[in-house]
Amino acid sequence: MKKILVVGGAGYIGSHMCKKLSESGYLPIVLDDLSRGHAQAVKWGSLVKGNMDDKELLSQLFTDNRISAVMHFAAYINVGESVTDPVLYYRNNVGSTVTLLKGMIDHGVKNFIFSSTAAVYGEPLDNPIFETHQCVPVNPYGRSKLMVEAVLKDFSEAYGLNYISLRYFNAAGADPDGEIGEDHDPETHIIPLVLKTALGQRKQVNVFGDDYPTRDGTCVRDYIHIYDLASAHLLALEGLLNGLSGGKYNLGNGVGYTVKEIIDVSQNVTGEMIPSKVVSRRPGDPATLIGSGDKAIKELGWKPRFADLETIIETAWGWHKKHPEGYNT
């Protein structure tokens, strides 16, 4: 069994990735400091508690294990926090990632899958967004991811690193089997916030503006199911292991849903009334963000399985209903 080091494997996306790897015949090894992840989410493979900035720990991991590839899900992702505390984001998302990459190169591990983001594009000039769109991120989070992409290009040219950078839009949903799901503290993603309101854990859902040039005045976003996200990462991994030259790929369904549609569909799925309140716009929120996944479909053979909003919310609701307090339930 090929060993895959999953950095940040105790988090939302990383844990789903570990399940997918295990089901596909790989042995995941999770490296996570648990500052934002959950030990209970590590159900597939072993957990090594530690940080990717720990040079000695990395050296031990790479020495003791024949690692075929590294998958990186350990970035901080809160846009608002990146604005108020950019040091945290540049230190972890960029600095610690360079330490991880240096450890890989030193030990001859050449295959790397990077969890990037559509935030590298900034304000969209058109929709859907293709990989050729200009990259002008508007916050430190997006800038930190774009910096790492530049580092990866340099490491590829200098050290022969093979990498694929996956720029995805809004990860959503939960494991269809209900074994793992989304549990952030604080929670900032719209679907879990809506479902927590359905559970009575929140008074209302705040809708940040209803005067955008969209079909109902609220922002439109492209949501991608966590299962489909993990499937794309697996295809990227297998591509690299089989000699794919690497590159950058969007992961999006090419379809957008409004905030009001999220609330309406959630009410249908849960059978609960979900109170909402329109509040002021958030600075820098584009009206519409939709990503084209055509390149990943064509070159990686990706086939999204859970693209419709109702299915995405149904799987998320299954998790939140059984785990109202997340992994502490």
mmCIF file with all atom_site columns, C-alpha atoms in Angstrom, residues 6-21 36 41 71-75 77 115-116 141 145 166 168-173 180-184 189 224-231 233 251 327:
data_model
loop_
_atom_site.group_PDB
_atom_site.id
_atom_site.type_symbol
_atom_site.label_atom_id
_atom_site.label_alt_id
_atom_site.label_comp_id
_atom_site.label_asym_id
_atom_site.label_entity_id
_atom_site.label_seq_id
_atom_site.pdbx_PDB_ins_code
_atom_site.Cartn_x
_atom_site.Cartn_y
_atom_site.Cartn_z
_atom_site.occupancy
_atom_site.B_iso_or_equiv
_atom_site.pdbx_formal_charge
_atom_site.auth_seq_id
_atom_site.auth_comp_id
_atom_site.auth_asym_id
_atom_site.auth_atom_id
_atom_site.pdbx_PDB_model_num
ATOM 1  C CA . VAL A 1 6   ? -2.090  13.976 4.665  1.00 0.00 ? 6   VAL A CA 1
ATOM 2  C CA . VAL A 1 7   ? -1.145  17.223 6.377  1.00 0.00 ? 7   VAL A CA 1
ATOM 3  C CA . GLY A 1 8   ? -4.234  18.659 8.052  1.00 0.00 ? 8   GLY A CA 1
ATOM 4  C CA . GLY A 1 9   ? -5.972  15.294 7.781  1.00 0.00 ? 9   GLY A CA 1
ATOM 5  C CA . ALA A 1 10  ? -8.007  15.859 10.955 1.00 0.00 ? 10  ALA A CA 1
ATOM 6  C CA . GLY A 1 11  ? -9.866  18.776 9.367  1.00 0.00 ? 11  GLY A CA 1
ATOM 7  C CA . TYR A 1 12  ? -13.019 18.927 7.276  1.00 0.00 ? 12  TYR A CA 1
ATOM 8  C CA . ILE A 1 13  ? -11.567 18.265 3.829  1.00 0.00 ? 13  ILE A CA 1
ATOM 9  C CA . GLY A 1 14  ? -8.542  16.283 5.006  1.00 0.00 ? 14  GLY A CA 1
ATOM 10 C CA . SER A 1 15  ? -10.608 13.730 6.921  1.00 0.00 ? 15  SER A CA 1
ATOM 11 C CA . HIS A 1 16  ? -12.849 13.080 3.923  1.00 0.00 ? 16  HIS A CA 1
ATOM 12 C CA . MET A 1 17  ? -9.703  12.704 1.832  1.00 0.00 ? 17  MET A CA 1
ATOM 13 C CA . CYS A 1 18  ? -8.353  10.066 4.212  1.00 0.00 ? 18  CYS A CA 1
ATOM 14 C CA . LYS A 1 19  ? -11.527 8.009  3.836  1.00 0.00 ? 19  LYS A CA 1
ATOM 15 C CA . LYS A 1 20  ? -11.289 8.237  0.057  1.00 0.00 ? 20  LYS A CA 1
ATOM 16 C CA . LEU A 1 21  ? -7.612  7.237  0.112  1.00 0.00 ? 21  LEU A CA 1
ATOM 17 C CA . ARG A 1 36  ? -8.388  23.375 14.112 1.00 0.00 ? 36  ARG A CA 1
ATOM 18 C CA . ALA A 1 41  ? -12.241 12.609 12.507 1.00 0.00 ? 41  ALA A CA 1
ATOM 19 C CA . MET A 1 71  ? -1.435  16.198 0.366  1.00 0.00 ? 71  MET A CA 1
ATOM 20 C CA . HIS A 1 72  ? -1.672  19.581 2.077  1.00 0.00 ? 72  HIS A CA 1
ATOM 21 C CA . PHE A 1 73  ? -4.905  20.657 3.822  1.00 0.00 ? 73  PHE A CA 1
ATOM 22 C CA . ALA A 1 74  ? -3.376  22.479 6.784  1.00 0.00 ? 74  ALA A CA 1
ATOM 23 C CA . ALA A 1 75  ? -3.873  26.112 5.754  1.00 0.00 ? 75  ALA A CA 1
ATOM 24 C CA . ILE A 1 77  ? -9.047  29.494 5.779  1.00 0.00 ? 77  ILE A CA 1
ATOM 25 C CA . SER A 1 115 ? -5.308  22.558 -1.542 1.00 0.00 ? 115 SER A CA 1
ATOM 26 C CA . SER A 1 116 ? -5.628  25.994 -3.135 1.00 0.00 ? 116 SER A CA 1
ATOM 27 C CA . TYR A 1 141 ? -5.901  34.454 2.728  1.00 0.00 ? 141 TYR A CA 1
ATOM 28 C CA . LYS A 1 145 ? -2.419  30.705 -1.344 1.00 0.00 ? 145 LYS A CA 1
ATOM 29 C CA . LEU A 1 166 ? -6.507  22.475 -6.925 1.00 0.00 ? 166 LEU A CA 1
ATOM 30 C CA . TYR A 1 168 ? -11.785 25.032 -5.389 1.00 0.00 ? 168 TYR A CA 1
ATOM 31 C CA . PHE A 1 169 ? -14.816 27.103 -4.745 1.00 0.00 ? 169 PHE A CA 1
ATOM 32 C CA . ASN A 1 170 ? -17.188 26.427 -1.803 1.00 0.00 ? 170 ASN A CA 1
ATOM 33 C CA . ALA A 1 171 ? -16.670 23.022 -0.204 1.00 0.00 ? 171 ALA A CA 1
ATOM 34 C CA . ALA A 1 172 ? -19.946 21.781 1.236  1.00 0.00 ? 172 ALA A CA 1
ATOM 35 C CA . GLY A 1 173 ? -21.891 18.731 2.354  1.00 0.00 ? 173 GLY A CA 1
ATOM 36 C CA . ILE A 1 180 ? -17.615 12.499 9.324  1.00 0.00 ? 180 ILE A CA 1
ATOM 37 C CA . GLY A 1 181 ? -18.692 16.049 8.559  1.00 0.00 ? 181 GLY A CA 1
ATOM 38 C CA . GLU A 1 182 ? -18.075 19.764 8.918  1.00 0.00 ? 182 GLU A CA 1
ATOM 39 C CA . ASP A 1 183 ? -17.184 21.135 12.352 1.00 0.00 ? 183 ASP A CA 1
ATOM 40 C CA . HIS A 1 184 ? -15.438 24.513 12.511 1.00 0.00 ? 184 HIS A CA 1
ATOM 41 C CA . HIS A 1 189 ? -19.675 28.683 6.066  1.00 0.00 ? 189 HIS A CA 1
ATOM 42 C CA . ILE A 1 224 ? -18.933 21.518 -4.515 1.00 0.00 ? 224 ILE A CA 1
ATOM 43 C CA . HIS A 1 225 ? -19.692 18.402 -2.495 1.00 0.00 ? 225 HIS A CA 1
ATOM 44 C CA . ILE A 1 226 ? -16.912 17.213 -0.220 1.00 0.00 ? 226 ILE A CA 1
ATOM 45 C CA . TYR A 1 227 ? -17.072 13.727 -1.776 1.00 0.00 ? 227 TYR A CA 1
ATOM 46 C CA . ASP A 1 228 ? -16.522 15.176 -5.245 1.00 0.00 ? 228 ASP A CA 1
ATOM 47 C CA . LEU A 1 229 ? -13.699 17.292 -3.878 1.00 0.00 ? 229 LEU A CA 1
ATOM 48 C CA . ALA A 1 230 ? -11.966 14.233 -2.440 1.00 0.00 ? 230 ALA A CA 1
ATOM 49 C CA . SER A 1 231 ? -12.515 12.341 -5.703 1.00 0.00 ? 231 SER A CA 1
ATOM 50 C CA . HIS A 1 233 ? -7.818  15.046 -5.242 1.00 0.00 ? 233 HIS A CA 1
ATOM 51 C CA . LEU A 1 251 ? -12.874 22.455 -8.863 1.00 0.00 ? 251 LEU A CA 1
ATOM 52 C CA . TYR A 1 327 ? -17.404 15.885 17.113 1.00 0.00 ? 327 TYR A CA 1
#
